CSV table of C-alpha atoms in Angstrom, one decimal:
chain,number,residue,atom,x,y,z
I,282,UNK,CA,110.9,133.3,82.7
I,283,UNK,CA,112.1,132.7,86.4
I,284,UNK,CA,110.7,135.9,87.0
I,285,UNK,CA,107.6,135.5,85.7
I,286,UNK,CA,107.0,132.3,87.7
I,287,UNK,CA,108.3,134.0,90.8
I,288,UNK,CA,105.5,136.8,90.1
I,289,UNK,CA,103.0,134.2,89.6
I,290,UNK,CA,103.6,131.8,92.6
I,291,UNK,CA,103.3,135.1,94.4
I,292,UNK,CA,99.7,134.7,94.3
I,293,UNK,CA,99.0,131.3,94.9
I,294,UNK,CA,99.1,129.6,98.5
I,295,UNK,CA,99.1,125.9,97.2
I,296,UNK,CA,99.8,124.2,94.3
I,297,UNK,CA,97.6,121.1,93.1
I,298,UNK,CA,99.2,118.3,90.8
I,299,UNK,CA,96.4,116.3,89.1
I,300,UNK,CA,92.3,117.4,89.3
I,301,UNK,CA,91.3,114.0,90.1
I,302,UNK,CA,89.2,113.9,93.6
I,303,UNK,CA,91.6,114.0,95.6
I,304,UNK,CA,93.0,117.4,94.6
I,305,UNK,CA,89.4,119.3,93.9
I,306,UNK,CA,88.3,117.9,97.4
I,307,UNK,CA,91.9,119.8,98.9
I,308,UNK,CA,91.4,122.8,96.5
I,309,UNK,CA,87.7,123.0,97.8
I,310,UNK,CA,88.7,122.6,101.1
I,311,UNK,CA,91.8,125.1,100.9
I,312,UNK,CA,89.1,128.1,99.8
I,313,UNK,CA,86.5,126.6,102.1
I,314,UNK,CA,88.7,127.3,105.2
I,315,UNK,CA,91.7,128.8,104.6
I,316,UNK,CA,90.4,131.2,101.9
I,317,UNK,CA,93.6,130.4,99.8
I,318,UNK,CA,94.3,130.9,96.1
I,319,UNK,CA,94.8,127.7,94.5
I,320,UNK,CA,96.5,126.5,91.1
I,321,UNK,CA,95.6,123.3,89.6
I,322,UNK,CA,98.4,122.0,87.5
I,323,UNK,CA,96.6,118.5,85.3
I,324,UNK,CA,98.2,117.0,82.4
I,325,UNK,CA,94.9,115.6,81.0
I,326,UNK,CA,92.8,117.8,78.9
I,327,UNK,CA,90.0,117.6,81.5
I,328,UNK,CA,89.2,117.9,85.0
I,329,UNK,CA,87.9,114.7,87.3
I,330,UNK,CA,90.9,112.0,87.0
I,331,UNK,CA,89.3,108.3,86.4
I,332,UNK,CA,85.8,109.6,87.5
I,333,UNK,CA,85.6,112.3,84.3
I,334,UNK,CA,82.9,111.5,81.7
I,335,UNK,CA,81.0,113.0,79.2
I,336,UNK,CA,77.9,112.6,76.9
I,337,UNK,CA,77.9,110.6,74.0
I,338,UNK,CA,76.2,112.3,71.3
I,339,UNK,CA,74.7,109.6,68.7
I,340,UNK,CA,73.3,107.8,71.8
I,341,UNK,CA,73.1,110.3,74.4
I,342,UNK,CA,74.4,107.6,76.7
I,343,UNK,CA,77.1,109.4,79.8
I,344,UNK,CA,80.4,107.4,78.9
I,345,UNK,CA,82.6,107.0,81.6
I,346,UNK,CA,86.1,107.4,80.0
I,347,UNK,CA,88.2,105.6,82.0
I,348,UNK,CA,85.8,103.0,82.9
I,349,UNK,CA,82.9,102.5,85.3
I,350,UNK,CA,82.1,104.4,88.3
I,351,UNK,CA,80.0,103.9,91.1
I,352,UNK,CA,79.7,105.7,94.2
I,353,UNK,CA,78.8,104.3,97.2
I,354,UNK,CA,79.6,105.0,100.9
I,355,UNK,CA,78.4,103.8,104.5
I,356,UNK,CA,80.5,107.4,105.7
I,357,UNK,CA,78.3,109.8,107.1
I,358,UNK,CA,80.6,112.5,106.6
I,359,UNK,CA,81.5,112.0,103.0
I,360,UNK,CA,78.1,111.6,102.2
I,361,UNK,CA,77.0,114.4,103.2
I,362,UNK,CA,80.3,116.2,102.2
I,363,UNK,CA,79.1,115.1,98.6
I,364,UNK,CA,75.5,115.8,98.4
I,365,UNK,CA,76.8,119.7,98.9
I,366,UNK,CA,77.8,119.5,95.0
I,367,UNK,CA,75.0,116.6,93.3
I,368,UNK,CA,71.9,115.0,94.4
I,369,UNK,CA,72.3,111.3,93.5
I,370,UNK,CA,70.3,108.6,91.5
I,371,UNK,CA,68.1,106.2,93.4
I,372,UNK,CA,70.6,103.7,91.0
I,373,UNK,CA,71.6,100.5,92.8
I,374,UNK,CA,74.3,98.3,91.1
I,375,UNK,CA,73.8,94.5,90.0
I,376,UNK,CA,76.1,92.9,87.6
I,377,UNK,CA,75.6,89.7,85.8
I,378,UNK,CA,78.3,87.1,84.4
I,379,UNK,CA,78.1,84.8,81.8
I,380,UNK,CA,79.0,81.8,81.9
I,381,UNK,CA,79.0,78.9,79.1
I,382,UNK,CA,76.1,80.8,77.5
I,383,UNK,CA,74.5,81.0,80.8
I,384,UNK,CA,73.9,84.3,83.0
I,385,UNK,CA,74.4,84.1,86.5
I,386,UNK,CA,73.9,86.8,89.3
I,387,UNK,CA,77.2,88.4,91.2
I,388,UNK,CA,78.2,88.5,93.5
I,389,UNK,CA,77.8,84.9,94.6
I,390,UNK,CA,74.8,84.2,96.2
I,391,UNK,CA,71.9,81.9,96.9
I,392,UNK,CA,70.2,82.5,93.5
I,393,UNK,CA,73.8,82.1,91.7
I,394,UNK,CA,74.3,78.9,93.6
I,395,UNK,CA,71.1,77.2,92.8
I,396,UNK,CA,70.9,78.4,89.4
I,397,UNK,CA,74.2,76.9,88.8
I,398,UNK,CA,73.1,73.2,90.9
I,399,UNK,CA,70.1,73.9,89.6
I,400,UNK,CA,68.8,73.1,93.1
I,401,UNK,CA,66.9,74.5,96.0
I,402,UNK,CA,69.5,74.5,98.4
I,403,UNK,CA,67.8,76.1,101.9
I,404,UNK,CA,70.7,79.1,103.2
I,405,UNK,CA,71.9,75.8,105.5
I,406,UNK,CA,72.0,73.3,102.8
I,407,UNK,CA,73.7,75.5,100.6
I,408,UNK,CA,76.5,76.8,103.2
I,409,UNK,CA,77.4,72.8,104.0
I,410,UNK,CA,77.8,72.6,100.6
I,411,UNK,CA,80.1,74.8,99.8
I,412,UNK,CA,82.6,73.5,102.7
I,413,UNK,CA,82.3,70.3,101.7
I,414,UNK,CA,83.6,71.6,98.2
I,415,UNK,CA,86.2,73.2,99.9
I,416,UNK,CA,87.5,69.9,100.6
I,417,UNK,CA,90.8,70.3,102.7
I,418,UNK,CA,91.7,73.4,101.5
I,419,UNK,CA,89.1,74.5,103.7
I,420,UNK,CA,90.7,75.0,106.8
I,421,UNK,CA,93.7,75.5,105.4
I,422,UNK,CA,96.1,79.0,104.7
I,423,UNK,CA,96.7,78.8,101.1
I,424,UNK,CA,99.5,81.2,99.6
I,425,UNK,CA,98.0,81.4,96.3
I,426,UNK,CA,95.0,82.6,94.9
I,427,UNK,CA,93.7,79.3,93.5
I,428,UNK,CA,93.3,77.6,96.6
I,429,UNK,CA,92.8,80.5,98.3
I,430,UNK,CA,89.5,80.8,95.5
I,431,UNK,CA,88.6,76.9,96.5
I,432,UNK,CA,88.7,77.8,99.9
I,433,UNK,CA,86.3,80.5,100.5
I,434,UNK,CA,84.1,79.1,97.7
I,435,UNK,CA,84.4,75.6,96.6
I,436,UNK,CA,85.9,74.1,93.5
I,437,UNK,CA,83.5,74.4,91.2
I,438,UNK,CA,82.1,78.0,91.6
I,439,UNK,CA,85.5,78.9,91.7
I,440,UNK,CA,86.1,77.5,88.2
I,441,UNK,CA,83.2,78.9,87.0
I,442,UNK,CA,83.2,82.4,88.4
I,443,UNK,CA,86.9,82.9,89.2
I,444,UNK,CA,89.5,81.0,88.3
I,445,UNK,CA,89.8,82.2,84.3
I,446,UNK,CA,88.4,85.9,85.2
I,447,UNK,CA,90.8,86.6,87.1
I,448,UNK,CA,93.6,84.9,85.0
I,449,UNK,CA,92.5,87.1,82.0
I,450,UNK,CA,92.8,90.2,84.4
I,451,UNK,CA,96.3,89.3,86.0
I,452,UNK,CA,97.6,87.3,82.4
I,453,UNK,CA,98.9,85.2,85.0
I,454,UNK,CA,97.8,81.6,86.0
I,455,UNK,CA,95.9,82.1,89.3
I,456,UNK,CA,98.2,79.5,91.1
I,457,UNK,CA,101.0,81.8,90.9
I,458,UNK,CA,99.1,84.6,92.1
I,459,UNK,CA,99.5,85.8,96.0
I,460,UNK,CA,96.3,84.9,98.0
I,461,UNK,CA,96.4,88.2,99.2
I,462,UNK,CA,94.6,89.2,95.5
I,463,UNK,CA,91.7,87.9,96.9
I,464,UNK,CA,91.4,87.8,100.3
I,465,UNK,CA,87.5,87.3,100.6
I,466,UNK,CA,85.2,86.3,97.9
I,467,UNK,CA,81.4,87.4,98.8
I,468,UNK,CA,79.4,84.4,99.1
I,469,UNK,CA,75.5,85.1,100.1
I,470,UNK,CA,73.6,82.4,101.1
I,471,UNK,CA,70.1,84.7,100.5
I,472,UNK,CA,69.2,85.9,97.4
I,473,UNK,CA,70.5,89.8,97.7
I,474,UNK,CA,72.2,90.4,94.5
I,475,UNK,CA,72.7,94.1,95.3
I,476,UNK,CA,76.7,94.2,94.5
I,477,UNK,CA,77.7,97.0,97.0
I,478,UNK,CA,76.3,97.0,100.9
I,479,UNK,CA,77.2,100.1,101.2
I,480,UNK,CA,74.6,102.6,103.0
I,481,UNK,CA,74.8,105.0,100.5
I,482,UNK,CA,74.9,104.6,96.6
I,483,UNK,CA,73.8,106.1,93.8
I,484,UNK,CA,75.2,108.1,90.4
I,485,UNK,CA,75.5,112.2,90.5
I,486,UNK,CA,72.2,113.3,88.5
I,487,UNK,CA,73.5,115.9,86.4
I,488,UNK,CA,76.8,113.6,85.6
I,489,UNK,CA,80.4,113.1,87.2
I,490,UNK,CA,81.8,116.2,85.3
I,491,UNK,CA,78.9,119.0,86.9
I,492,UNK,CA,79.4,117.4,90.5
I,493,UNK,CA,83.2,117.8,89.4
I,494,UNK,CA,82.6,121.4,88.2
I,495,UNK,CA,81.1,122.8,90.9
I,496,UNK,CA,83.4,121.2,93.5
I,497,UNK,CA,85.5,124.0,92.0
I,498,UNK,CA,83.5,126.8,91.0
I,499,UNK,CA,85.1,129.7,92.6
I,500,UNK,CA,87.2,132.2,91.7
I,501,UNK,CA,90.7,131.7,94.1
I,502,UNK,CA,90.9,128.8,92.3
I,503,UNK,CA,92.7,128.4,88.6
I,504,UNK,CA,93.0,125.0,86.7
I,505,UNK,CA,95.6,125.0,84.3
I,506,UNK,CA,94.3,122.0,81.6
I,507,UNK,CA,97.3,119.9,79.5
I,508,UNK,CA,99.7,121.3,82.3
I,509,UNK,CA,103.0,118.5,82.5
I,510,UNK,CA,104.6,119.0,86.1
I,511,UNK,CA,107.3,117.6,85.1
I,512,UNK,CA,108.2,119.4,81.9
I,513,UNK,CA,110.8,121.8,82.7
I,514,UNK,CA,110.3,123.6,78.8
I,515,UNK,CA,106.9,124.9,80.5
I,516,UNK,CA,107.1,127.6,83.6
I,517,UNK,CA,105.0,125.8,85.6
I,518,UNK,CA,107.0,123.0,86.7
I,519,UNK,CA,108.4,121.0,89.9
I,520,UNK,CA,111.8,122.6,89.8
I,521,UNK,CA,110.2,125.9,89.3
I,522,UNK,CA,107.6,125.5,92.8
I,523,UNK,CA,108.6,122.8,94.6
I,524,UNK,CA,110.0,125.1,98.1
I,525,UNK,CA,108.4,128.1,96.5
I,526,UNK,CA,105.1,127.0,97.6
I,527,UNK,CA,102.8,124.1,99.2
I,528,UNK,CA,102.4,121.4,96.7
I,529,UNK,CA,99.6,118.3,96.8
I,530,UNK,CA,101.0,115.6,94.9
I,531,UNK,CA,98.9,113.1,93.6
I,532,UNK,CA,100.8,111.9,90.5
I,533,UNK,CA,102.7,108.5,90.6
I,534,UNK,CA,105.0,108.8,93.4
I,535,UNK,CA,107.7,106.6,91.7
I,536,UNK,CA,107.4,109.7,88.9
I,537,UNK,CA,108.1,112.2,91.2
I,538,UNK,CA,111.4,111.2,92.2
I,539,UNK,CA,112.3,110.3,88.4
I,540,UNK,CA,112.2,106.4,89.0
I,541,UNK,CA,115.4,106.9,90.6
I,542,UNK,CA,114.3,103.4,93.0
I,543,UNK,CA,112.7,101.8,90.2
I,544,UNK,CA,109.6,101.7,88.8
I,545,UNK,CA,106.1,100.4,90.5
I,546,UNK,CA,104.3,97.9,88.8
I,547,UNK,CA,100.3,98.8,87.7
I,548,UNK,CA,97.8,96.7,85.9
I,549,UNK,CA,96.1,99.2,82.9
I,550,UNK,CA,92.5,98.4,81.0
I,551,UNK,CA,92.2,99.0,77.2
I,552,UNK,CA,88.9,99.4,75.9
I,553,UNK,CA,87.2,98.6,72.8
I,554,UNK,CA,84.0,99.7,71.6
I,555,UNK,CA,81.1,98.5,69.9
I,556,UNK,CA,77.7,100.5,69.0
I,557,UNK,CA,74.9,98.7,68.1
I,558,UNK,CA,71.5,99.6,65.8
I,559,UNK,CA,69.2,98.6,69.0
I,560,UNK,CA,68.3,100.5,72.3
I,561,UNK,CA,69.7,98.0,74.9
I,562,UNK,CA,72.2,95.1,73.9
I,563,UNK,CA,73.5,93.8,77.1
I,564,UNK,CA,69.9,94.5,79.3
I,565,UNK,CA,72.1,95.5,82.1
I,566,UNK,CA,74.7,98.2,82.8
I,567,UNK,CA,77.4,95.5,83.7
I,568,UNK,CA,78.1,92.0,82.4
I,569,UNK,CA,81.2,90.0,83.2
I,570,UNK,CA,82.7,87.1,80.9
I,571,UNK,CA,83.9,84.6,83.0
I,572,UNK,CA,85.0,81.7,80.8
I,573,UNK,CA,88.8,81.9,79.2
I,574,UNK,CA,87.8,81.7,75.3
I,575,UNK,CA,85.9,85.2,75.5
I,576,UNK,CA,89.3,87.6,75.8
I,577,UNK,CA,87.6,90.7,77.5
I,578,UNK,CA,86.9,90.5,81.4
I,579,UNK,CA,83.6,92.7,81.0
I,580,UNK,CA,81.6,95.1,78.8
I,581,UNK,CA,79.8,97.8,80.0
I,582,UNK,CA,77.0,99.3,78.4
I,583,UNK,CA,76.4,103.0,79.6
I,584,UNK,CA,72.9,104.0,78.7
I,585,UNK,CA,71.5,101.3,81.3
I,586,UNK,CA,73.5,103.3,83.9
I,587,UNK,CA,71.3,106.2,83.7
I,588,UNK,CA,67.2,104.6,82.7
I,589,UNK,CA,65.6,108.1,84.3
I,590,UNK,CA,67.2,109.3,81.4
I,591,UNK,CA,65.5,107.3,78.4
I,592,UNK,CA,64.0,110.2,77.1
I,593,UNK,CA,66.7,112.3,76.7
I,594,UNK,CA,68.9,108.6,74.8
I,595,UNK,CA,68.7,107.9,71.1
I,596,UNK,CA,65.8,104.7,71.1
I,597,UNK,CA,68.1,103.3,68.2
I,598,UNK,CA,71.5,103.3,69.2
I,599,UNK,CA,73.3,101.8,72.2
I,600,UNK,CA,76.7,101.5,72.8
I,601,UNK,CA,79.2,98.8,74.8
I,602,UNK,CA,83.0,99.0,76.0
I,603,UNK,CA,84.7,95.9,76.4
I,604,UNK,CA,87.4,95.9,78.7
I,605,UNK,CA,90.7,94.1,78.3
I,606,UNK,CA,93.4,94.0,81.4
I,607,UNK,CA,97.2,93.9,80.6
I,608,UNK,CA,100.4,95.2,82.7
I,609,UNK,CA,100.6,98.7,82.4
I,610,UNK,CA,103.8,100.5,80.5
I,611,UNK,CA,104.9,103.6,81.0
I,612,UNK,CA,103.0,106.0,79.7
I,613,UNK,CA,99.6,103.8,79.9
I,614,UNK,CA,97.1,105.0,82.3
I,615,UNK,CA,98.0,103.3,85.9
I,616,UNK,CA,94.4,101.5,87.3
I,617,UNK,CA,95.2,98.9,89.7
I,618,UNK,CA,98.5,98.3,92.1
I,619,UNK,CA,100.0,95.7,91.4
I,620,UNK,CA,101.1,95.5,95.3
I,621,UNK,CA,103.6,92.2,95.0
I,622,UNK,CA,105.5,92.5,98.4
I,623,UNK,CA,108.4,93.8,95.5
I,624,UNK,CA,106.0,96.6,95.0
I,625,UNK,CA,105.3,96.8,98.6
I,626,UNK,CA,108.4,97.1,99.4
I,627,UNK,CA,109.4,99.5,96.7
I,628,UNK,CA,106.7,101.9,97.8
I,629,UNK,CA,107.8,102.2,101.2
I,630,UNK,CA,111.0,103.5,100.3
I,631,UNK,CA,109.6,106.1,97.7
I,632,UNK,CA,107.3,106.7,101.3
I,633,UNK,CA,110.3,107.3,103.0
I,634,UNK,CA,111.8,109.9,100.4
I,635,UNK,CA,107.9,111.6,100.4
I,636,UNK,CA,108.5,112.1,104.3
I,637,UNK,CA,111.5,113.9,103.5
I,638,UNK,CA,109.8,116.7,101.5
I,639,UNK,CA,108.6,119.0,103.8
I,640,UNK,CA,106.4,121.2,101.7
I,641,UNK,CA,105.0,118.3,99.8
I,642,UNK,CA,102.1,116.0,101.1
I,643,UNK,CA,101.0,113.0,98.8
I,644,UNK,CA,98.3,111.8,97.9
I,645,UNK,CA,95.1,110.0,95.9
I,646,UNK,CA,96.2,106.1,94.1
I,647,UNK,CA,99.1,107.4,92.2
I,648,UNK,CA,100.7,109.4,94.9
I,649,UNK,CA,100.1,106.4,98.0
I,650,UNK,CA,100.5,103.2,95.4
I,651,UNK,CA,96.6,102.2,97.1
I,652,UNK,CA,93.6,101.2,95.1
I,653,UNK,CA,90.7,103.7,96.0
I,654,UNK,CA,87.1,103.6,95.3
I,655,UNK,CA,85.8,107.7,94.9
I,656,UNK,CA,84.6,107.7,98.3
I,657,UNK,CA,87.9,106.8,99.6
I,658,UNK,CA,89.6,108.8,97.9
I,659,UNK,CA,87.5,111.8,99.3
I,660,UNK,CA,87.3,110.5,102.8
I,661,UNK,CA,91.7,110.6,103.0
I,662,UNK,CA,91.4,114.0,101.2
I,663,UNK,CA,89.6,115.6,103.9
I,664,UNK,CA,91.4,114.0,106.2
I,665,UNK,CA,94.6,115.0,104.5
I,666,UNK,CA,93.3,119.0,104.6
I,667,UNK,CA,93.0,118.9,108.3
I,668,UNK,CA,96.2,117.0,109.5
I,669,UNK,CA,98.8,117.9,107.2
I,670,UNK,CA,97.8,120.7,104.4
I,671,UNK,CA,96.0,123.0,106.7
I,672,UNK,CA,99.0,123.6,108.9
I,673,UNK,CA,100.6,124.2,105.5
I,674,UNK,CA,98.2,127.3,104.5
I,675,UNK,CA,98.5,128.7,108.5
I,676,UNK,CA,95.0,127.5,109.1
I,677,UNK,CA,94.5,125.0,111.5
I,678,UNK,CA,90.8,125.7,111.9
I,679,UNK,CA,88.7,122.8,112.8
I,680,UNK,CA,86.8,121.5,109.3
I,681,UNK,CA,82.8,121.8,109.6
């Protein structure tokens, strides 16, 4: 078997761990410039990390399997980087929340405010109000995220929009949660309800998984599907390539070195879905439950994602994930960093270990313990290609 292997990783010039964006973005890179052969190592059954998704096929609807994605960028360069593989939707994102049987627009903004005072506060009248709600807390530098919450928003939004939504995605009373959680809240005092301000947004055309697809379509490079790096009863392994050949990481770095610091702490989402005998249930892609007795933080209803697709959707059939947030176990899929300074700290000593593995760069949420939207994740993978992987692959060519 060691020979074999040997053989093999004699015709490769970098190893990927994980197909999420961050390694197809290096792998298309690595062909792009360097003209290497790359090998894809992913323990999922499918290529695209988070992002992946498929068609549904009673309602036709694109289901995002790990939850909803939305891309959206003000970078030139990653925009255009990304419109090589999909055109994009004209789709702009709104999301809604209910509250006490009562739908309200997000993020906070004029409408939201005025609905909720049922008033018709000028922009002025409404930002005065909100400090005044703010009481002392105001200008003050609240430590948790409670006051924190009153502080940037008033009292009683906060209540309404905040305070048990985010105790139903941390399980945790909010007044025991660091500030730091929520270090802004968007208030708008006009009535733009558009939730990113990005530049750029929109959703691939022909789905996540074709943009995916093509990111990789070429023949140097070879995915390996329900690949474990880390089980040593399969060839292709980390004891088997590690110093055999360039490896990008982008696994949970705390994994990587066997937990041997101790483990870093992640919030997960379970979801639970519901299909319905109707063509649209929710009336909006995104709805948030902000009150404590519903136990779900949102539900997403896919088909409203994609409306230039209506004819191609079963008229009759919709369907809706719910989405409930608990800690994450091992073995769950890792979503959010938990980033306590423990964690902080934690991580920087697991950073220190990754500096000392010269023929390893890291990379992508799991492999730098940092919460990325796709965009970001793309922008630090091309930035990764030229500063640290391309001197890897002798190719220190300047990236187009």
């Amino acid at each position: 078997m060691a020979a074999d292997i040997t053989e093999e990783l004699e015709n490769v010039d970098l190893v990927i761990v994980g197909a999420g964006l961050f390694g197809l973005t290096v792998a298309q890179q690595a062909v792009e410039h360097a003209g290497a052969r790359v090998l894809i190592l992913e323990s999922r059954d499918h290529i695209g990390g988070n992002a992946y998704s498929y068609i549904d096929k009673e309602t036709g609807a694109e289901i995002h399997k790990y939850g909803a994605h939305l891309f959206h960028t003000s970078s030139p360069v990653v925009w255009e980087y990304v419109n090589r593989f999909t055109k994009f939707t004209n789709y702009v994102h709104r999301v809604y929340t209910t509250h006490r049987g009562e739908v309200f627009p997000l993020p906070i903004n004029l409408g939201t405010i005025n609905q909720f005072f049922h008033a018709h506060y000028t922009p002025q009248e409404a930002e005065a109000l909100i400090r005044e709600q703010a009481g002392e807390l105001a200008s003050s530098d609240p430590q948790n995220l409670n006051d924190k919450g009153i502080s940037l928003i008033g009292r009683p939004l906060y209540e309404a929009f905040i305070k048990n939504y985010t105790g139903k995605q941390w399980q945790t009373d909010p007044a025991e949660l660091p500030a730091g959680i929520i270090n802004r809240l968007p208030v708008r005092f006009n009535y733009d309800n558009r939730y990113f301000k990005d530049t750029w947004e929109g959703l691939p055309e022909d789905g996540y998984t074709t943009w995916f697809e093509r990111m990789i379509d070429d023949p140097r490079i070879d995915v390996r599907l329900n690949t474990d790096f880390f089980d040593t009863t399969q060839p292709l392994n980390r004891d088997a390539i590690v110093g055999k050949v360039p490896v990008v990481y982008t696994g949970p770095v705390d994994r990587y070195f066997d937990y041997s610091l101790g483990e870093l702490k992640w919030r997960t989402v379970d979801f639970e879905e519901v299909r319905y005998d109707e063509a649209d249930h929710l009336g909006c892609p995104v709805m948030n439950f902000a009150d404590a007795d519903v136990p779900y933080t949102r539900a997403i209803e896919f088909k409203n994602f994609n409306p230039e697709r209506r004819a191609q959707q079963n008229a009759n059939k919709t369907v809706v994930w719910r989405e409930y947030s608990r800690t994450a176990e091992r073995g769950d899929e890792p979503y959010y960093p938990v980033n306590t300074q423990t964690d902080k700290d934690l991580y920087a000593r697991y950073a220190d270990s990754a500096a000392q593995q010269p023929s390893v760069v890291f990379g992508g949420r799991l492999g730098t313990y940092k919460y990325y939207d796709m965009h970001q994740v793309i922008a630090t993978a091309l930035n990764a290609y030229e500063h640290d992987i391309a001197s890897l692959l002798g190719a220190n060519e300047e990236r187009q």
